Amino acid sequence: MAADRFTDQMQAYGKWKSTLVEAILKYQSWLEQNKMSEAEMELRIFELLDQLRSDSLTIAFVAEFARGKTELINGIFFSEYDRRLLPSEAGRTTMCPTELFYDSAENQSYIRLLPIETRLEDTSISEHKRNPINWTTIELNTSSSEEMAEAFREVVRKKAVPPEVAQKLGLFNPEHDQGHINKDGTVDVPMWRHALISFPHPLLKEGLSILDTPGLNAMGSEPELTLNMLPNAQAVVFVLAADTGVTKSDMEMWTHHVKALNADTRHARLVVLNKIDTLWDELKDESSVNNTIQAQCNTAAKMLDIETKSVFPVSAQKGLLAKIRHDQDLLEKSNILSLETILSTDILPKKQEIVRDSVVGEIGSMVKQSRDLIASRLADANKQLKELQSLSNKNEDVISHLLKKTRSEQAIYYKSVESFQANRKLFSEAHTGLLGILSLNELDQLMSKTRKTMADTWTTVGLKNSMKEFFEVINNTIKEASSRTDKTNMLMQGIYRKFNAEHGLGDTKPKLFTMSKYKRHMERLYHEADAYRKSPVTAMTEQSFVIKKFFISMVSHARNTFFNAHQEAESWGKAAMAPLVSRIKEHKDQMEKRLESLRKINESRDTLQSRVAELERSAEALNVQLADLNMLMETLNQPLDNFINKEQQVA
Ligand SMILES: Nc1nc2c(ncn2[C@@H]2O[C@H](COP(=O)(O)OP(=O)(O)OP(=O)(O)O)[C@@H](O)[C@H]2O)c(=O)[nH]1
Ligand SMILES: [Mg+2]
């Protein structure tokens, strides 16, 4: 049934990943057995395994309050609890960003809550995540859905504090929020700043992670949400409601936090028009109801400046109800299944592509390198075999002539290696230059200067200026790094071309380095800063520490980006010449072996037979190794569909 498709796809994805892990482990032991393992390679394999095991697919739900984000999550993912699992009510419900996932490192299901007071410190949520001590932990009893739903109510708790305290927390502005003061003079603030919920739901166990967020104000006031969590999600679902239409605050949320996310084609952005059941009217015929729904989708699409077909009309509430009651007609009418189909046919394949590109791409090229090496050993063994077989009835002169010829070949080879070494040095100089530009030394100085200026500035204009200066320097650095990258890449390609012309490389291509990912990241940061500066929330809280916090965390994000770029450039440069170096070593060994056996044969003809037998044995072993690697390659390249088909055959 279509309702299970997302679950099926998620399971298939999980299986695909475990097959990859198995294949990588096999390769690891193959390397060890054949004594081809090197420290750097081992480390990389270890990292890739880790990346695969901790891989998750994050879907974030973003919207103004009461649009039905939480209800949608209940309806799509958690209907089998036969109740509304996460609290969803009229008015503001979800009070803090809530992540639902499965933490395999812990035996116990839990809710971890970060107290709102931590907003006063400079520590970011991701830093807090590394340290469970600051969180309040509630154990979850997953055997009872009533108890679970009850425990989840803790996440939406509020507390009353004096307005000054709320203001300090950046959650109250005396100029604009007077209307929010309770009768007793207090102000309600969320009890928690962030919630982490881990339990062994089948989808979560497969690596799905769901991010539920509260309405507009919380989005603006928790910079990490917009700077880090949303851009890192594979899909962001933006929810509108049919009963309210597209309001001003919906538009603000869309423009400032969601619209820009589509810049990256690897990420999906879905727009949902929820609560279509409010347009159902039993006095109207079905087609006129459908027309009304369609008209709302058209209006929404126009306002958001997207295609009409990208707006999904659904009823989360009726979808959840239909699933609980097993009411097929209502389920159909709620249209929630078509949303699930999009999640499985669009988002999951995109995610798989990312993992395929990074993990499979890298392991694949390692396996390919090993395979090329084995293939060249095999070709060499066969060549020698032929040579020796043809010598069996030749006289000594022929052998000593061959010996001489091989020696002079060796000398020519050594000469060409010298020129390779000189080029390698040039490459290494260019690489060092690139690393210098990406180095954090200068950037750190700039950053501490920017931070300081920002901390001392109390006006938006002042902040704007230091932000502008900061981004100017960053942009220049990125430009310079890009042009150095181009040069270094060209140098490397030249070296590979020359090597290929002189010694043959098969289809081994150099891996190029690119700054584009980091460039894009910086552009997005800039866009976020810009949007944030222009947002009315910022204007309201101009004097507050919130805006500062935002910019300061933006600076540390920029630093992180440079740090990552530097790291990637560094390991890229280190590995860039490795295939050529190992070819040279291999070739050198082979030549020496060949000379050695010719020398022995020259001394005694008896050696010839035993050498031929030895070569035959080694060619046989190489053939087996080659077959192993080919099989591994096939496993690595299996499409996701294979796993889905198998599943259905079993079912
Ligand atoms: N009629 C109708 N009501 C819905 C639908 N989806 C959600 N609701 C109701 O709308 C109200 C708000 O839903 P929530 O899921 O809490 O909305 P939210 O977007 O999570 O809101 P916050 O957590 O406050 O940000 C609740 O009373 C839901 O029952 C729907 O499809 N149709
Ligand atoms: Mg909610």
XYZ file of C-alpha atoms and ligand atoms in Angstrom:
684
model
C 0.000 0.000 0.000
C 1.178 3.478 -0.788
C 0.988 4.440 2.900
C 3.887 2.139 3.598
C 6.031 3.432 0.814
C 8.041 5.876 2.825
C 8.644 3.207 5.470
C 9.616 0.707 2.750
C 11.960 3.146 1.108
C 13.512 4.085 4.421
C 14.062 0.403 5.220
C 15.551 -0.192 1.799
C 17.834 2.763 2.349
C 18.919 1.290 5.692
C 19.647 -2.060 4.046
C 21.558 -0.399 1.269
C 23.707 1.330 3.866
C 24.405 -1.851 5.810
C 25.391 -3.580 2.578
C 27.807 -0.743 1.956
C 29.236 -1.120 5.455
C 29.724 -4.859 4.860
C 31.417 -4.231 1.522
C 33.764 -1.679 3.060
C 34.642 -4.074 5.890
C 35.383 -6.747 3.298
C 37.646 -4.380 1.441
C 39.388 -3.493 4.677
C 40.212 -7.132 5.375
C 41.124 -7.710 1.723
C 43.696 -4.928 2.003
C 45.071 -6.455 5.160
C 45.251 -9.973 3.748
C 47.031 -8.788 0.641
C 49.345 -6.519 2.594
C 48.199 -3.477 0.699
C 46.896 -1.528 3.647
C 48.429 1.848 4.426
C 47.921 3.981 7.520
C 46.289 6.917 5.751
C 43.949 4.686 3.809
C 42.963 2.815 6.948
C 42.124 6.042 8.704
C 39.975 7.218 5.817
C 38.114 3.901 5.706
C 37.478 4.191 9.407
C 36.069 7.698 8.940
C 33.849 6.626 6.069
C 32.455 3.735 8.089
C 31.724 6.113 10.899
C 30.022 8.530 8.521
C 27.802 5.739 7.161
C 26.870 4.423 10.569
C 25.889 7.816 11.888
C 24.206 8.965 8.673
C 20.732 10.356 9.160
C 18.003 11.872 7.031
C 16.596 15.004 8.561
C 13.212 16.427 7.668
C 12.457 19.790 9.248
C 8.990 21.310 9.647
C 8.858 25.068 9.627
C 5.900 27.435 9.780
C 4.083 30.078 11.740
C 2.400 28.680 14.877
C -0.811 26.645 14.647
C -0.411 25.766 10.959
C -0.344 22.091 11.890
C 3.358 21.163 11.721
C 3.146 18.882 14.703
C -0.122 17.348 13.516
C 1.510 16.613 10.171
C 4.390 14.853 11.915
C 1.908 12.809 13.944
C -0.040 11.935 10.816
C 2.838 11.024 8.557
C 5.185 9.237 10.903
C 3.512 8.255 14.147
C -0.035 7.187 13.331
C 0.529 3.618 14.484
C 0.437 4.798 18.097
C -3.291 5.137 17.450
C -3.374 8.548 19.007
C -1.916 12.039 18.710
C 1.587 11.328 19.924
C 3.096 14.820 19.986
C 1.032 17.606 21.551
C -0.806 19.691 18.954
C -3.390 22.228 20.029
C -4.970 25.480 18.956
C -2.679 28.463 19.555
C 1.030 28.186 20.286
C 1.900 24.646 21.249
C 5.433 23.625 20.396
C 7.580 25.887 22.524
C 11.086 24.855 21.526
C 12.803 23.159 18.587
C 12.276 19.435 19.050
C 14.367 16.744 17.426
C 13.059 13.198 17.175
C 15.601 10.517 16.332
C 17.081 7.261 17.568
C 20.228 7.329 19.641
C 21.699 3.846 19.268
C 24.420 4.585 21.794
C 21.904 4.697 24.647
C 19.951 1.719 25.948
C 17.120 3.818 27.256
C 14.609 5.933 25.306
C 14.662 9.491 26.554
C 13.599 13.103 26.349
C 16.445 15.541 27.002
C 15.568 19.132 27.697
C 17.854 22.121 27.704
C 16.724 24.808 30.187
C 15.800 28.159 28.626
C 18.257 29.935 30.947
C 21.157 28.528 28.890
C 20.321 31.252 26.374
C 22.142 33.632 28.675
C 25.447 31.877 28.042
C 27.423 31.900 24.838
C 27.401 28.124 24.483
C 25.653 26.933 21.340
C 23.093 24.133 21.233
C 25.459 21.911 19.287
C 28.073 22.384 21.980
C 25.483 21.557 24.612
C 24.570 18.411 22.704
C 28.017 17.066 23.351
C 27.499 17.446 27.047
C 24.385 15.678 28.425
C 25.083 17.019 31.885
C 23.344 20.342 31.167
C 20.167 18.647 30.034
C 17.238 17.463 32.104
C 16.587 13.850 31.165
C 13.243 12.072 31.330
C 13.150 8.344 30.691
C 10.553 7.247 28.162
C 8.443 4.162 28.607
C 7.852 3.146 24.997
C 5.571 0.234 25.858
C 2.667 2.590 26.499
C 1.664 5.192 23.952
C -0.392 6.996 26.643
C 2.663 7.390 28.822
C 4.729 8.523 25.882
C 2.219 11.174 24.838
C 2.053 12.299 28.466
C 5.832 12.601 28.688
C 5.940 14.621 25.468
C 3.747 17.233 27.105
C 6.797 18.314 29.068
C 8.277 19.697 25.849
C 5.508 22.289 25.506
C 5.749 23.557 29.076
C 5.887 27.250 29.786
C 6.716 29.171 32.893
C 5.871 32.618 34.200
C 8.779 34.989 34.873
C 9.063 38.716 35.567
C 9.264 40.781 32.354
C 12.872 41.795 33.128
C 13.930 38.160 33.164
C 12.102 37.507 29.888
C 13.763 40.562 28.396
C 17.177 39.361 29.485
C 16.474 36.073 27.775
C 15.711 37.956 24.585
C 12.095 36.799 24.675
C 10.348 40.026 25.575
C 10.528 43.544 24.253
C 8.990 46.169 26.591
C 8.197 48.428 23.648
C 6.172 45.952 21.648
C 5.139 43.107 23.900
C 3.124 44.862 26.591
C 0.086 42.886 25.445
C 1.811 39.663 26.472
C 1.978 40.533 30.156
C -0.230 38.310 32.325
C -2.662 39.728 34.880
C -0.203 39.100 37.697
C 2.485 41.073 35.886
C 4.485 38.067 34.732
C 5.357 36.934 31.206
C 5.154 33.361 29.900
C 8.345 31.987 28.427
C 9.177 28.479 27.212
C 10.540 26.262 29.965
C 13.035 24.690 27.566
C 15.316 25.943 24.870
C 15.694 22.703 22.943
C 14.360 19.143 23.175
C 15.942 15.879 22.049
C 13.707 12.829 21.897
C 15.139 9.393 21.250
C 13.086 6.229 20.960
C 13.296 3.069 18.847
C 10.609 3.793 16.285
C 11.336 1.766 13.102
C 11.775 4.874 10.920
C 13.965 6.621 13.462
C 16.008 3.445 13.810
C 16.651 3.543 10.076
C 18.203 6.980 10.513
C 15.251 9.319 10.064
C 15.471 12.437 12.159
C 12.572 14.880 12.441
C 12.887 18.480 13.472
C 9.726 20.159 14.712
C 9.971 23.885 15.265
C 7.854 26.500 17.021
C 6.469 29.615 15.305
C 8.160 32.793 14.052
C 9.594 34.442 17.137
C 11.498 31.398 18.217
C 12.953 31.021 14.728
C 14.434 34.475 14.801
C 15.680 34.233 18.332
C 17.561 30.961 18.032
C 20.182 31.643 15.355
C 21.374 28.065 15.224
C 18.032 26.990 13.887
C 18.271 29.140 10.778
C 22.017 29.049 10.358
C 22.693 25.453 11.053
C 19.798 23.120 11.597
C 17.566 24.076 8.662
C 20.330 24.244 6.045
C 21.583 20.865 7.218
C 18.200 19.196 6.856
C 17.651 17.241 3.628
C 14.134 18.517 3.415
C 12.322 21.475 4.834
C 8.543 21.278 4.861
C 6.910 24.700 4.995
C 3.325 24.561 6.212
C 0.489 26.957 5.399
C -3.087 26.578 6.570
C -6.216 26.832 4.437
C -8.206 28.491 7.222
C -5.807 31.425 7.539
C -4.494 31.702 3.983
C -1.046 33.199 3.459
C -0.676 35.853 6.139
C 1.957 38.529 6.532
C 3.814 36.519 9.130
C 3.721 33.398 6.913
C 5.341 35.499 4.209
C 7.982 36.783 6.587
C 8.872 33.317 7.715
C 9.033 32.122 4.129
C 11.180 34.999 2.875
C 13.586 35.096 5.750
C 14.070 31.502 6.653
C 12.866 29.116 3.980
C 13.079 30.623 0.518
C 16.862 30.803 0.379
C 17.276 27.177 1.345
C 16.525 25.992 -2.156
C 19.768 27.440 -3.467
C 21.228 23.994 -3.093
C 19.746 21.366 -5.399
C 20.646 18.634 -2.959
C 18.020 19.868 -0.557
C 14.289 19.660 -0.995
C 11.814 22.273 0.028
C 8.158 21.318 0.155
C 5.202 23.596 0.647
C 2.089 22.137 2.213
C -1.331 23.742 2.336
C -2.759 22.102 5.444
C -6.265 22.003 6.911
C -8.019 21.601 3.558
C -10.802 19.887 5.531
C -11.899 23.368 6.584
C -12.873 23.876 2.943
C -14.853 20.635 2.712
C -18.484 21.492 2.458
C -21.124 18.808 2.315
C -23.550 21.191 0.653
C -21.186 21.583 -2.283
C -20.312 18.948 -4.844
C -16.846 17.467 -4.858
C -15.590 19.275 -7.908
C -16.452 22.714 -6.614
C -14.699 21.894 -3.307
C -11.692 20.769 -5.294
C -11.787 23.993 -7.257
C -11.742 26.019 -4.055
C -8.752 24.026 -2.804
C -6.986 24.444 -6.124
C -7.669 28.175 -6.106
C -6.061 28.449 -2.657
C -3.020 26.525 -3.889
C -2.743 28.874 -6.854
C -2.892 31.954 -4.641
C -0.330 30.527 -2.235
C 2.012 29.588 -5.082
C 1.742 33.043 -6.561
C 2.498 34.736 -3.277
C 5.479 32.512 -2.548
C 6.617 32.775 -6.143
C 6.751 29.028 -6.760
C 4.957 26.681 -9.158
C 1.405 25.707 -8.257
C 2.227 22.038 -8.529
C 4.755 22.450 -5.719
C 2.007 23.213 -3.221
C 0.553 20.077 -1.628
C -2.958 20.426 -0.287
C -3.495 18.071 2.680
C -5.418 17.616 5.860
C -3.028 16.457 8.520
C -5.723 16.016 11.098
C -8.024 13.935 8.875
C -5.034 11.972 7.635
C -4.105 11.031 11.187
C -7.704 10.200 12.025
C -8.122 8.106 8.867
C -5.012 6.101 9.631
C -6.113 5.448 13.200
C -9.591 4.404 12.057
C -8.372 2.609 8.933
C -10.764 4.723 6.909
C -9.524 4.376 3.338
C -11.834 7.005 1.845
C -10.919 9.647 4.380
C -7.252 8.797 3.963
C -7.533 9.336 0.265
C -9.372 12.595 0.766
C -6.771 13.874 3.248
C -4.178 13.557 0.453
C -1.514 12.847 3.054
C -0.281 9.850 1.072
C 0.765 11.973 -1.861
C 2.983 13.904 0.498
C 4.526 10.641 1.699
C 5.112 9.639 -1.891
C 7.048 12.837 -2.482
C 9.135 12.200 0.609
C 10.067 8.751 -0.661
C 10.420 9.438 -4.362
C 12.132 12.766 -4.156
C 13.904 13.265 -0.876
C 15.265 9.813 -0.172
C 16.864 9.343 -3.609
C 18.472 12.767 -3.246
C 19.855 11.768 0.096
C 21.114 8.493 -1.290
C 22.831 10.374 -4.057
C 24.722 12.461 -1.508
C 25.906 9.397 0.376
C 26.693 7.661 -2.882
C 28.772 10.588 -4.056
C 30.721 10.971 -0.877
C 31.134 7.459 0.513
C 30.759 5.252 -2.538
C 32.689 7.735 -4.639
C 35.628 7.609 -2.312
C 35.653 3.917 -1.446
C 34.961 3.177 -5.095
C 38.050 5.037 -6.193
C 40.146 3.260 -3.541
C 38.888 -0.110 -4.753
C 39.524 0.965 -8.300
C 43.079 1.944 -7.453
C 43.682 -1.437 -5.849
C 42.133 -3.086 -8.877
C 44.311 -1.105 -11.290
C 47.345 -2.087 -9.299
C 46.439 -5.769 -9.312
C 45.606 -5.572 -13.020
C 49.007 -4.071 -13.742
C 50.701 -6.780 -11.659
C 48.784 -9.375 -13.608
C 49.684 -7.829 -16.958
C 53.298 -7.744 -15.905
C 53.274 -11.352 -14.713
C 51.761 -12.436 -18.037
C 54.304 -10.436 -19.976
C 57.185 -11.979 -18.069
C 55.656 -15.387 -18.437
C 55.540 -15.002 -22.186
C 59.075 -13.692 -22.249
C 60.446 -16.570 -20.181
C 58.464 -19.205 -22.072
C 59.956 -17.947 -25.313
C 63.438 -18.225 -23.820
C 63.294 -21.934 -23.073
C 65.043 -22.994 -26.290
C 67.137 -19.867 -26.860
C 70.894 -19.584 -26.328
C 72.707 -17.619 -23.659
C 73.377 -14.648 -25.929
C 69.698 -13.941 -26.212
C 69.320 -13.951 -22.443
C 72.214 -11.631 -21.801
C 70.916 -9.347 -24.542
C 67.546 -9.246 -22.788
C 69.265 -8.533 -19.497
C 71.058 -5.588 -21.023
C 67.882 -4.276 -22.624
C 65.990 -4.451 -19.360
C 68.775 -2.611 -17.553
C 68.693 0.252 -20.008
C 64.885 0.372 -19.750
C 65.315 0.672 -16.016
C 67.725 3.584 -16.403
C 65.294 5.440 -18.672
C 62.546 4.825 -16.188
C 64.570 6.250 -13.313
C 65.188 9.399 -15.328
C 61.480 9.931 -15.902
C 60.825 9.384 -12.208
C 63.227 12.218 -11.473
C 61.188 14.581 -13.615
C 58.016 13.403 -11.879
C 59.587 14.148 -8.508
C 60.399 17.680 -9.639
C 56.792 18.233 -10.745
C 55.548 16.769 -7.530
C 57.540 19.368 -5.678
C 55.905 22.126 -7.722
C 52.514 20.706 -6.880
C 53.334 20.546 -3.225
C 54.397 24.210 -3.265
C 51.130 25.236 -4.932
C 49.197 23.184 -2.403
C 51.011 24.806 0.502
C 50.129 28.209 -0.982
C 46.468 27.269 -1.126
C 46.513 26.038 2.460
C 48.120 29.316 3.502
C 45.176 31.252 2.103
C 42.680 28.993 3.795
C 44.610 29.057 7.034
C 42.791 30.274 10.081
C 45.620 32.445 11.384
C 44.668 35.619 9.594
C 40.991 34.850 9.705
C 41.078 34.414 13.446
C 42.518 37.875 13.825
C 39.796 39.315 11.632
C 37.168 37.403 13.539
C 38.244 38.493 16.944
C 38.320 42.054 15.644
C 34.790 41.698 14.208
C 33.507 40.080 17.384
C 34.943 42.854 19.455
C 33.540 45.608 17.263
C 30.185 43.902 17.355
C 30.219 43.512 21.096
C 30.938 47.229 21.465
C 28.362 48.335 18.913
C 24.826 49.023 19.939
C 23.348 50.298 16.707
C 22.097 48.357 13.734
C 24.090 50.618 11.432
C 27.275 49.831 13.316
C 26.573 46.120 13.190
C 25.734 46.363 9.510
C 29.057 48.006 8.785
C 31.180 45.512 10.629
C 29.216 42.708 9.013
C 29.822 44.237 5.601
C 33.532 44.597 6.218
C 33.689 41.068 7.506
C 32.013 39.634 4.431
C 34.177 41.684 2.102
C 37.327 40.159 3.530
C 35.779 36.691 3.478
C 34.723 37.095 -0.158
C 38.173 38.199 -1.222
C 39.722 35.273 0.597
C 37.354 32.867 -1.099
C 38.051 34.394 -4.505
C 41.788 34.089 -3.979
C 41.428 30.519 -2.726
C 39.314 29.639 -5.780
C 41.872 30.953 -8.220
C 44.680 29.112 -6.396
C 42.562 25.983 -6.456
C 42.167 26.285 -10.238
C 45.913 26.648 -10.675
C 46.708 23.727 -8.383
C 44.156 21.557 -10.173
C 45.651 22.437 -13.534
C 49.122 21.602 -12.337
C 47.921 18.253 -11.090
C 46.110 17.456 -14.327
C 49.295 18.264 -16.249
C 51.302 15.886 -14.089
C 48.759 13.122 -14.583
C 48.657 13.691 -18.342
C 52.438 13.509 -18.608
C 52.599 10.429 -16.431
C 49.885 8.781 -18.487
C 51.682 9.549 -21.754
C 54.970 8.159 -20.428
C 53.862 5.191 -18.375
C 50.181 4.626 -19.041
C 47.643 4.984 -16.273
C 44.548 3.391 -17.722
C 41.548 5.533 -16.909
C 42.798 6.775 -13.529
C 41.739 10.405 -13.334
C 43.006 12.891 -10.760
C 40.514 13.943 -8.126
C 40.008 17.698 -8.378
C 39.463 20.007 -5.448
C 36.636 22.522 -5.534
C 35.773 25.490 -3.372
C 32.220 25.743 -4.712
C 30.586 24.101 -1.710
C 32.243 26.578 0.651
C 31.502 29.461 -1.635
C 27.833 28.524 -1.646
C 27.849 28.158 2.107
C 29.252 31.662 2.567
C 26.743 33.088 0.131
C 23.958 31.533 2.150
C 25.384 32.907 5.383
C 25.506 36.310 3.806
C 21.935 35.983 2.649
C 20.843 34.938 6.147
C 22.612 37.911 7.673
C 20.962 40.184 5.197
C 17.504 38.721 5.719
C 17.927 38.851 9.448
C 18.992 42.457 9.364
C 15.918 43.389 7.354
C 13.432 41.331 9.333
C 10.952 43.231 11.499
C 11.843 41.002 14.458
C 15.317 42.468 14.346
C 14.001 45.989 14.172
C 11.935 45.326 17.263
C 14.793 43.902 19.232
C 17.376 46.310 17.913
C 18.754 47.078 21.324
C 18.673 43.561 22.574
C 21.425 41.055 22.707
C 19.602 38.766 20.313
C 20.873 40.419 17.157
C 24.401 40.381 18.515
C 24.109 36.756 19.322
C 22.979 36.123 15.796
C 25.899 37.904 14.187
C 28.412 36.462 16.562
C 27.204 32.957 15.865
C 27.331 33.797 12.176
C 31.006 34.674 12.507
C 31.735 31.356 14.143
C 29.880 29.603 11.345
C 32.077 31.359 8.841
C 35.109 30.191 10.783
C 33.820 26.650 10.722
C 33.392 26.799 6.969
C 36.987 27.880 6.529
C 38.145 25.230 8.920
C 36.358 22.563 6.875
C 37.669 23.948 3.592
C 41.198 23.910 4.973
C 40.842 20.356 6.196
C 39.421 19.117 2.938
C 42.105 20.907 0.923
C 44.778 19.486 3.161
C 43.759 15.857 2.894
C 43.034 16.265 -0.811
C 46.560 17.558 -1.473
C 48.133 14.824 0.592
C 46.351 12.129 -1.356
C 46.544 13.771 -4.795
C 49.775 12.129 -5.971
C 49.273 8.838 -4.156
C 48.077 6.830 -7.192
C 51.150 7.905 -9.172
C 53.557 7.277 -6.316
C 52.212 3.795 -5.761
C 52.437 3.111 -9.502
C 56.076 4.123 -9.490
C 56.869 1.963 -6.512
C 55.062 -0.943 -8.069
C 56.826 -0.524 -11.389
C 60.184 -0.251 -9.684
C 59.586 -3.466 -7.743
C 58.449 -5.278 -10.854
C 61.512 -4.210 -12.831
C 63.845 -5.286 -10.085
C 62.165 -8.630 -9.826
C 62.377 -9.107 -13.546
C 66.089 -8.287 -13.624
C 66.709 -10.591 -10.726
C 65.041 -13.534 -12.393
C 66.807 -12.901 -15.721
C 70.091 -12.815 -13.847
C 69.372 -16.117 -12.159
C 68.277 -17.725 -15.404
C 71.432 -16.501 -17.036
C 73.455 -18.283 -14.363
C 71.522 -21.510 -14.428
C 68.957 -22.638 -16.990
C 67.207 -24.786 -14.350
C 65.814 -21.663 -12.774
C 63.757 -21.001 -15.873
C 61.230 -23.781 -15.267
C 60.756 -22.991 -11.605
C 60.414 -19.281 -12.366
C 57.758 -20.016 -15.002
C 55.833 -22.161 -12.517
C 56.104 -19.431 -9.897
C 54.786 -16.805 -12.291
C 51.885 -19.039 -13.269
C 50.935 -19.458 -9.639
C 51.105 -15.765 -8.969
C 49.035 -14.937 -12.081
C 46.399 -17.322 -10.808
C 46.356 -15.662 -7.379
C 46.142 -12.230 -8.993
C 43.155 -13.353 -11.027
C 41.367 -14.368 -7.831
C 42.163 -11.012 -6.234
C 40.859 -9.212 -9.276
C 37.606 -11.174 -9.152
C 37.208 -10.276 -5.442
C 37.604 -6.600 -6.192
C 35.243 -6.709 -9.149
C 32.608 -8.255 -6.953
C 33.135 -5.575 -4.315
C 32.775 -2.907 -6.957
C 29.493 -4.410 -8.059
C 28.143 -4.419 -4.487
C 29.141 -0.796 -4.020
C 27.322 0.273 -7.153
C 24.039 -1.461 -6.443
C 21.072 0.861 -6.911
C 18.615 1.444 -4.083
C 15.858 -0.171 -6.167
C 17.520 -3.562 -5.774
C 16.779 -3.453 -2.088
C 13.159 -2.455 -2.538
C 12.522 -5.246 -5.031
C 14.058 -7.839 -2.748
C 11.864 -6.585 0.054
C 8.702 -6.977 -1.975
C 9.696 -10.423 -3.170
C 10.110 -11.543 0.418
C 6.822 -9.961 1.500
N -9.168 21.285 10.856
C -7.876 20.977 10.934
N -7.193 21.303 12.008
C -5.881 20.981 12.048
C -5.241 20.308 10.981
N -3.958 20.119 11.306
C -3.805 20.665 12.528
N -4.958 21.159 12.980
C -5.203 21.785 14.271
O -4.548 23.024 14.316
C -4.053 23.269 15.622
C -2.570 23.552 15.553
O -1.885 22.407 15.134
P -0.399 22.116 15.579
O -0.007 20.832 14.977
O -0.253 22.272 17.034
O 0.300 23.340 14.864
P 1.841 23.737 14.896
O 2.134 24.279 13.550
O 2.638 22.610 15.366
O 1.841 24.941 15.917
P 3.001 25.376 16.994
O 3.465 24.134 17.631
O 2.323 26.255 17.938
O 4.054 26.079 16.233
C -4.373 22.031 16.436
O -5.549 22.262 17.170
C -4.605 20.979 15.389
O -5.486 19.975 15.819
C -6.017 19.956 9.854
O -5.563 19.376 8.885
N -7.330 20.334 9.882
Mg 3.768 22.280 17.022
